[in-house]
Coordinates of C-alpha atoms in Angstrom, one line a residue:
M236 CA 212.1 -17.8 246.1
A237 CA 210.1 -14.9 244.6
P238 CA 206.3 -15.1 245.5
T239 CA 203.8 -16.2 242.9
P240 CA 202.4 -13.1 241.1
R241 CA 199.0 -11.8 242.1
I242 CA 197.6 -11.9 238.6
R243 CA 193.8 -11.4 238.3
H244 CA 191.8 -14.5 237.6
D245 CA 189.9 -12.8 234.8
A246 CA 193.1 -12.0 233.0
A247 CA 194.4 -15.6 233.5
A248 CA 191.2 -16.9 232.1
A249 CA 191.5 -14.7 229.1
I250 CA 195.0 -16.1 228.5
H251 CA 193.6 -19.6 228.7
S252 CA 190.8 -19.0 226.3
N253 CA 192.7 -16.7 223.8
A254 CA 196.2 -18.1 223.8
L255 CA 195.4 -21.8 223.7
S256 CA 192.5 -21.5 221.2
V257 CA 195.0 -20.7 218.5
C258 CA 197.7 -23.1 219.7
S259 CA 198.1 -26.4 217.7
R260 CA 201.0 -27.5 220.0
C261 CA 199.9 -26.2 223.4
A262 CA 203.0 -27.1 225.4
A263 CA 205.4 -26.1 222.8
H264 CA 204.0 -22.7 221.9
V265 CA 202.5 -21.7 225.2
G266 CA 205.5 -19.4 226.1
S267 CA 205.2 -17.3 223.0
L268 CA 201.4 -17.1 223.1
L269 CA 201.3 -16.2 226.8
L270 CA 203.8 -13.5 226.2
R271 CA 201.6 -12.0 223.5
E272 CA 198.5 -12.2 225.7
F273 CA 200.2 -10.7 228.7
T274 CA 201.4 -7.8 226.5
R275 CA 197.9 -7.3 225.0
L276 CA 196.1 -7.5 228.4
Q277 CA 198.6 -5.3 230.3
I278 CA 197.9 -7.4 233.3
D279 CA 198.0 -5.8 236.7
D280 CA 197.8 -7.0 240.3
V281 CA 195.4 -5.8 243.0
D282 CA 197.7 -2.9 243.9
G283 CA 198.2 -1.4 240.5
T284 CA 200.3 -2.1 237.5
A285 CA 202.4 -5.2 237.9
P286 CA 206.2 -4.8 237.4
A287 CA 207.7 -6.4 234.4
E288 CA 209.6 -8.8 236.6
E289 CA 206.4 -10.0 238.1
C290 CA 204.8 -10.6 234.7
H291 CA 207.9 -12.5 233.6
L292 CA 207.7 -14.8 236.6
A293 CA 204.0 -15.3 236.0
L294 CA 204.7 -16.4 232.4
A295 CA 207.4 -18.8 233.6
H296 CA 205.0 -20.3 236.2
A297 CA 202.3 -20.7 233.5
C298 CA 204.7 -22.4 231.1
L299 CA 205.8 -24.9 233.8
R300 CA 202.3 -25.5 235.0
R301 CA 200.9 -26.1 231.5
L302 CA 203.7 -28.5 230.7
A303 CA 203.2 -30.4 234.0
H304 CA 199.4 -30.6 233.7
R305 CA 199.6 -31.7 230.1
H306 CA 201.6 -34.7 231.0
L307 CA 199.6 -35.4 234.1
D308 CA 196.5 -35.3 231.8
K309 CA 198.2 -38.2 229.9
C310 CA 198.9 -40.1 233.2
S311 CA 195.2 -39.7 234.2
R312 CA 194.0 -40.8 230.8
L313 CA 196.2 -43.9 230.8
S314 CA 195.2 -44.9 234.4
P315 CA 192.1 -46.9 233.5
L316 CA 193.9 -48.4 230.5
S317 CA 196.7 -49.6 232.8
T318 CA 194.6 -51.8 235.1
E319 CA 195.4 -55.4 235.3
A320 CA 192.3 -56.4 233.4
A321 CA 192.8 -53.8 230.7
M322 CA 196.4 -54.7 230.2
E323 CA 195.7 -58.4 230.2
E324 CA 193.2 -57.9 227.4
A325 CA 195.6 -55.7 225.4
L326 CA 198.5 -58.1 225.8
K327 CA 196.5 -61.0 224.6
F328 CA 194.6 -59.2 221.8
H329 CA 197.1 -59.5 218.9
A330 CA 198.5 -62.8 217.5
L331 CA 202.3 -62.4 216.9
P332 CA 203.6 -63.0 213.4
D333 CA 205.5 -66.2 212.9
D334 CA 208.9 -64.5 212.3
L335 CA 208.5 -62.5 215.5
R336 CA 207.6 -65.6 217.5
E337 CA 210.7 -67.3 216.2
K338 CA 212.9 -64.3 217.1
L339 CA 211.5 -64.1 220.6
A340 CA 211.9 -67.9 221.1
T341 CA 215.6 -67.6 220.2
Q342 CA 216.2 -64.5 222.3
Y343 CA 214.2 -65.2 225.4
G344 CA 212.7 -68.7 225.3
R345 CA 213.8 -71.8 227.2
D346 CA 214.2 -73.6 223.9
E347 CA 213.1 -73.1 220.3
S348 CA 209.7 -74.5 221.0
D349 CA 209.0 -71.7 223.5
R350 CA 207.4 -69.5 220.9
P351 CA 205.0 -66.9 222.4
S352 CA 201.7 -66.6 220.6
N353 CA 200.9 -63.1 222.0
W354 CA 202.5 -60.3 224.0
H355 CA 201.2 -61.7 227.3
E356 CA 203.2 -64.9 226.7
A357 CA 206.2 -62.9 225.6
L358 CA 206.0 -61.0 228.8
G359 CA 205.8 -64.3 230.7
Q360 CA 209.2 -65.2 229.2
L361 CA 210.7 -62.0 230.6
K362 CA 209.3 -62.6 234.0
A363 CA 210.8 -66.1 234.0
L364 CA 214.2 -64.7 233.1
A365 CA 213.9 -62.1 235.9
T366 CA 212.9 -64.6 238.6
T367 CA 215.3 -66.3 240.9
T368 CA 214.9 -68.6 243.9
N369 CA 216.1 -67.4 247.3
T370 CA 217.6 -69.5 250.1
A371 CA 214.1 -70.2 251.5
G372 CA 213.1 -71.7 248.2
D373 CA 210.8 -68.9 247.2
D374 CA 210.6 -67.4 243.8
V375 CA 211.7 -63.7 243.7
L376 CA 211.0 -61.4 240.8
D377 CA 213.7 -58.8 240.2
K378 CA 211.7 -55.9 238.9
G379 CA 214.7 -53.9 238.0
K380 CA 215.9 -56.8 235.7
L381 CA 212.4 -57.3 234.4
W382 CA 212.1 -53.6 233.4
R383 CA 215.5 -53.7 231.7
L384 CA 214.4 -56.7 229.7
V385 CA 211.1 -54.9 228.8
L386 CA 212.8 -51.8 227.6
D387 CA 215.1 -53.8 225.4
H388 CA 212.3 -56.0 224.0
S389 CA 210.2 -55.8 220.8
I390 CA 207.2 -55.1 222.9
T391 CA 208.3 -51.5 223.5
S392 CA 210.6 -50.9 220.6
Y393 CA 210.3 -47.9 218.2
V394 CA 208.5 -48.7 215.0
P395 CA 208.7 -46.2 212.1
I396 CA 205.6 -45.3 210.1
Q397 CA 205.7 -47.6 207.1
C398 CA 203.8 -49.4 204.4
R399 CA 202.1 -52.3 206.2
A400 CA 202.6 -54.5 203.1
C401 CA 206.2 -54.1 202.1
G402 CA 207.7 -52.1 205.0
H403 CA 208.7 -49.0 203.0
V404 CA 209.4 -46.4 205.7
V405 CA 207.9 -42.9 205.5
P406 CA 210.7 -40.3 206.4
D407 CA 209.8 -38.6 209.7
Q408 CA 211.7 -35.3 209.1
Y409 CA 211.2 -31.7 210.1
P410 CA 211.6 -29.3 208.4
L411 CA 210.2 -31.3 205.6
K412 CA 212.4 -32.2 202.6
Q413 CA 209.5 -33.7 200.8
S414 CA 205.8 -32.8 201.2
D415 CA 203.3 -35.4 202.4
A416 CA 202.0 -35.8 198.9
E417 CA 205.5 -36.5 197.6
V418 CA 205.9 -39.4 200.1
G419 CA 202.4 -40.7 199.4
L420 CA 200.9 -39.5 202.6
R421 CA 197.6 -37.7 203.2
E422 CA 195.3 -37.0 206.1
V423 CA 191.8 -38.5 206.0
P424 CA 188.8 -38.0 208.3
P425 CA 188.6 -40.5 211.2
T426 CA 186.1 -43.3 210.8
G427 CA 184.9 -43.2 214.4
D428 CA 186.2 -46.7 215.1
E429 CA 189.6 -45.4 216.3
L430 CA 190.6 -46.1 219.9
E431 CA 192.1 -43.1 221.8
L432 CA 192.8 -41.1 218.7
R433 CA 195.1 -38.3 219.5
G434 CA 197.2 -35.5 217.9
G435 CA 201.0 -35.2 218.2
W436 CA 204.2 -34.7 216.3
F437 CA 204.7 -36.5 213.0
R438 CA 206.5 -34.7 210.3
G439 CA 205.4 -31.5 212.1
P440 CA 202.5 -30.8 214.5
R441 CA 199.3 -32.7 213.7
K442 CA 195.8 -32.7 215.1
A443 CA 194.0 -36.0 215.9
V444 CA 193.8 -37.4 212.3
T445 CA 194.1 -40.6 210.4
F446 CA 196.8 -41.0 207.9
E447 CA 196.6 -42.8 204.6
L448 CA 199.8 -44.0 202.9
T449 CA 199.9 -45.0 199.2
C450 CA 203.2 -46.8 199.1
P451 CA 205.5 -45.4 196.4
K452 CA 207.1 -48.8 196.1
C453 CA 204.3 -51.3 196.0
R454 CA 201.2 -49.0 195.8
H455 CA 199.5 -50.7 198.8
I456 CA 197.3 -48.4 200.8
S457 CA 197.9 -48.4 204.5
K458 CA 196.2 -46.5 207.3
W459 CA 197.6 -45.4 210.6
Y460 CA 196.8 -43.0 213.4
R461 CA 198.4 -41.9 216.7
S462 CA 196.8 -43.6 219.7
G463 CA 197.3 -43.7 223.4
H464 CA 195.5 -47.1 223.8
P465 CA 197.8 -50.1 224.6
K466 CA 195.7 -52.3 222.4
I467 CA 196.5 -50.2 219.4
I468 CA 200.1 -49.4 220.3
L469 CA 200.8 -53.2 220.7
N470 CA 199.8 -54.0 217.1
P471 CA 202.7 -56.1 215.9
D472 CA 201.9 -55.9 212.2
R473 CA 204.1 -52.9 211.1
W474 CA 202.0 -50.5 213.0
G475 CA 203.9 -47.3 213.7
R476 CA 205.0 -46.7 217.3
L477 CA 206.7 -43.3 217.7
C478 CA 208.4 -42.1 220.9
G479 CA 205.1 -40.7 222.3
E480 CA 203.4 -44.1 221.8
Q481 CA 206.5 -45.8 223.3
E482 CA 206.2 -43.8 226.4
D483 CA 202.5 -44.2 226.7
L484 CA 203.0 -48.0 226.5
R485 CA 205.9 -48.0 228.9
W486 CA 203.9 -46.0 231.4
A487 CA 201.0 -48.5 231.1
L488 CA 203.4 -51.5 231.4
A489 CA 205.1 -50.0 234.4
A490 CA 201.8 -49.5 236.2
Y491 CA 200.8 -53.1 235.3
L492 CA 204.2 -54.5 236.5
D493 CA 204.3 -52.2 239.5
V494 CA 207.6 -50.6 238.4
P495 CA 208.2 -47.0 239.5
V496 CA 208.8 -44.7 236.6
R497 CA 208.5 -41.0 235.8
I498 CA 208.2 -39.0 232.6
V499 CA 211.1 -36.9 231.4
V500 CA 210.6 -34.1 228.9
P501 CA 213.2 -31.9 227.2
L502 CA 212.0 -28.3 227.0
D503 CA 211.8 -26.8 223.5
W504 CA 212.6 -30.2 221.9
D505 CA 209.9 -32.6 220.7
H506 CA 210.7 -35.8 222.6
V507 CA 209.8 -37.8 225.7
W508 CA 211.3 -40.7 227.6
S509 CA 211.2 -42.2 231.1
E510 CA 213.4 -42.9 234.1
Y511 CA 212.8 -45.8 236.4
S512 CA 213.7 -46.0 240.1
A513 CA 216.1 -48.8 241.1
P514 CA 217.2 -49.6 244.7
S515 CA 220.8 -49.0 245.6
D516 CA 223.0 -49.0 248.7
S517 CA 222.2 -45.3 249.2
G518 CA 218.5 -45.6 248.5
S519 CA 216.5 -45.4 245.2
V520 CA 218.3 -44.0 242.2
W521 CA 216.7 -42.9 238.9
N522 CA 218.1 -44.7 235.9
V523 CA 217.8 -44.3 232.1
L524 CA 218.4 -47.4 230.1
D525 CA 217.8 -45.9 226.7
G526 CA 221.3 -44.8 225.6
S527 CA 220.0 -42.1 223.3
A528 CA 218.0 -40.6 226.2
R529 CA 220.7 -41.1 228.8
N530 CA 223.2 -39.2 226.5
F531 CA 220.6 -36.7 225.3
C532 CA 223.3 -34.0 225.5
C533 CA 224.9 -35.6 222.4
R534 CA 221.8 -34.8 220.3
L535 CA 222.9 -31.2 220.4
D536 CA 225.5 -32.3 217.8
E537 CA 222.8 -33.2 215.3
G538 CA 222.5 -29.6 214.0
I539 CA 218.7 -29.4 214.3
G540 CA 218.6 -27.1 217.3
S541 CA 218.9 -27.1 221.0
W542 CA 216.8 -28.0 224.0
T543 CA 216.8 -25.6 227.0
R544 CA 216.0 -27.8 230.0
V545 CA 215.1 -31.3 231.0
L546 CA 212.2 -31.8 233.4
A547 CA 210.9 -34.9 235.3
I548 CA 207.2 -35.1 235.9
H549 CA 205.1 -37.6 238.0
P550 CA 201.7 -37.5 239.7
D551 CA 203.5 -37.7 243.0
P552 CA 204.8 -34.1 243.5
R553 CA 207.9 -35.3 245.4
L554 CA 209.1 -37.0 242.2
C555 CA 208.9 -33.9 240.0
E556 CA 212.1 -31.9 239.5
D557 CA 214.4 -30.1 237.1
V558 CA 217.0 -32.7 236.1
T559 CA 218.8 -30.5 233.5
R560 CA 222.1 -30.7 235.5
A561 CA 222.0 -34.5 235.5
Y562 CA 221.7 -34.6 231.7
L563 CA 224.6 -32.2 231.4
S564 CA 226.9 -34.3 233.6
C565 CA 228.6 -37.6 233.2
R566 CA 228.1 -40.5 235.6
R567 CA 231.5 -40.0 237.3
N568 CA 230.2 -36.6 238.3
G569 CA 226.8 -37.8 239.4
G570 CA 225.0 -37.3 236.1
R571 CA 223.1 -39.5 233.6
A572 CA 225.5 -39.3 230.6
D573 CA 228.0 -42.0 229.9
D574 CA 231.6 -41.1 230.9
R575 CA 232.7 -41.6 227.3
V576 CA 230.8 -38.4 226.4
S577 CA 233.6 -36.3 228.0
S578 CA 236.6 -37.8 226.2
D579 CA 239.1 -35.0 226.8
V580 CA 241.8 -34.9 229.5
D581 CA 239.9 -32.9 232.1
G582 CA 236.6 -34.5 231.3
N583 CA 234.8 -31.1 231.2
R584 CA 235.4 -29.4 227.9
V585 CA 232.8 -31.3 225.9
M586 CA 230.1 -30.8 228.5
R587 CA 231.0 -27.1 228.8
G588 CA 230.4 -26.8 225.0
Y589 CA 226.9 -28.4 225.4
E590 CA 226.1 -26.1 228.4
E591 CA 227.0 -23.1 226.2
R592 CA 224.7 -24.2 223.5
V593 CA 221.8 -24.7 225.9
Q594 CA 222.5 -21.3 227.5
A595 CA 222.5 -19.6 224.1
A596 CA 219.1 -21.2 223.3
R597 CA 217.8 -19.9 226.6
E598 CA 218.9 -16.4 225.8
D599 CA 217.3 -16.4 222.3
A600 CA 213.9 -14.7 222.5
S601 CA 213.0 -15.8 219.0
G602 CA 213.2 -19.6 219.8
D603 CA 215.1 -20.1 216.5
L604 CA 217.9 -21.9 218.2
T605 CA 215.7 -24.6 219.6
Q606 CA 214.7 -27.8 217.8
A607 CA 211.0 -27.0 218.3
K608 CA 211.5 -23.4 217.4
T609 CA 209.8 -22.3 220.6
A610 CA 210.9 -20.0 223.4
N611 CA 209.8 -21.7 226.7
G612 CA 213.4 -21.8 228.0
H613 CA 213.8 -18.1 227.3
V614 CA 210.6 -17.4 229.3
L615 CA 212.2 -19.2 232.3
E616 CA 215.5 -17.6 231.7
R617 CA 214.0 -14.1 231.6
A618 CA 212.2 -14.8 234.9
R619 CA 215.6 -15.8 236.4
M620 CA 214.2 -19.0 237.8
T621 CA 216.8 -21.3 239.4
D622 CA 216.7 -25.1 239.1
E623 CA 215.3 -25.3 242.6
E624 CA 212.6 -22.8 241.9
I625 CA 211.6 -24.7 238.8
T626 CA 211.4 -27.9 240.8
T627 CA 209.2 -26.1 243.4
E628 CA 206.8 -24.9 240.7
L629 CA 206.6 -28.3 239.1
R630 CA 205.8 -29.9 242.4
R631 CA 203.2 -27.2 243.1
A632 CA 201.6 -27.9 239.7
A633 CA 201.5 -31.7 240.4
G634 CA 200.1 -31.1 243.9
D635 CA 197.1 -29.0 242.7
Y636 CA 196.4 -31.0 239.6
G637 CA 192.8 -31.9 239.4
T638 CA 191.7 -29.1 241.7
T639 CA 193.3 -26.0 240.0
E640 CA 193.7 -25.2 236.4
W641 CA 197.2 -24.6 235.1
W642 CA 196.5 -21.0 234.3
Q643 CA 195.1 -20.1 237.7
L644 CA 198.2 -18.4 239.0
T645 CA 196.9 -16.3 241.9
T646 CA 197.9 -17.6 245.3
N647 CA 198.9 -14.5 247.3
N648 CA 196.2 -12.0 247.7

């Protein structure tokens, strides 16, 4: 593996302050912005002008480190919200609507009278279903089965942004076919009462704002905001829960239930999901229960752009890795995707087509071929980093998280 570039600390600090100060989507745009800053600063190492190859590698390391640290920031933020006491409070906070109670009684209850009044009781239903009695007469909780039930349950389901009176859904599209005003949406100043208000992607990049929807169907005025707090995400009364909130909640629930999971992020595509570790005859195996995530290669057929890599991130450096190959392979070949994805005779043609699209996006310096219209994958491609080198850098970033800033690239002096 090539050594980490010996970039000056003052130059790296300038990149941090200048590039990110104008970045509304730090992780997505960091590659393009860093490229601009490196060019402007004409960064050199201690021995003189740094070769272009060394600057390319420094850019690639910076992109990976920024991505890893951003998601580790989220893990750190969620840690105090995932304690047993905090989660018990959040799970018991909301009363479930009658129709949802009846639905859960039918799906998971012992009988029709087993109607959970809150999410804590609903989770108790799932624990009961995942518990068996062993030969010694002891109750044993199958965490793998429990987690499968949790991921398929209303407690973690996707909820579109909608009118909280009639349920009219706001189209979450990008590029926009209708402006915010045309769908009845506008940004309003936060009141100060919001919990864990955060920015994120909704009909394009957004800062930490509150949304007000005047429903075009019933004229009811609803308010909603993106939050990383389980108490807010668990609101069962038509409160929007996008993929980012889903993963925040899943991470918190996994910590509460002691289920091992890791974050998975597609590079140059706005999405996130999780993998969970299940025991097998050959040791622990990472699984993806969400079919859309498991078969993420198929989303290349949607015509909205490509992703360039898939990366797994966890506070434990050993669990960080480049998993792109797994998402471009079917199960029979050791990958994540269902075998049905490769339906041709040799089972390879379809995947080869997906690989070609991903590679084309990596080679596109403009980023126009990606869903997020960003060029992070190109930055890695230009640096000629292998899957193994990317894994090494992700693990290094996780290992020094909390002691070193992502933009501090100097290690060899």
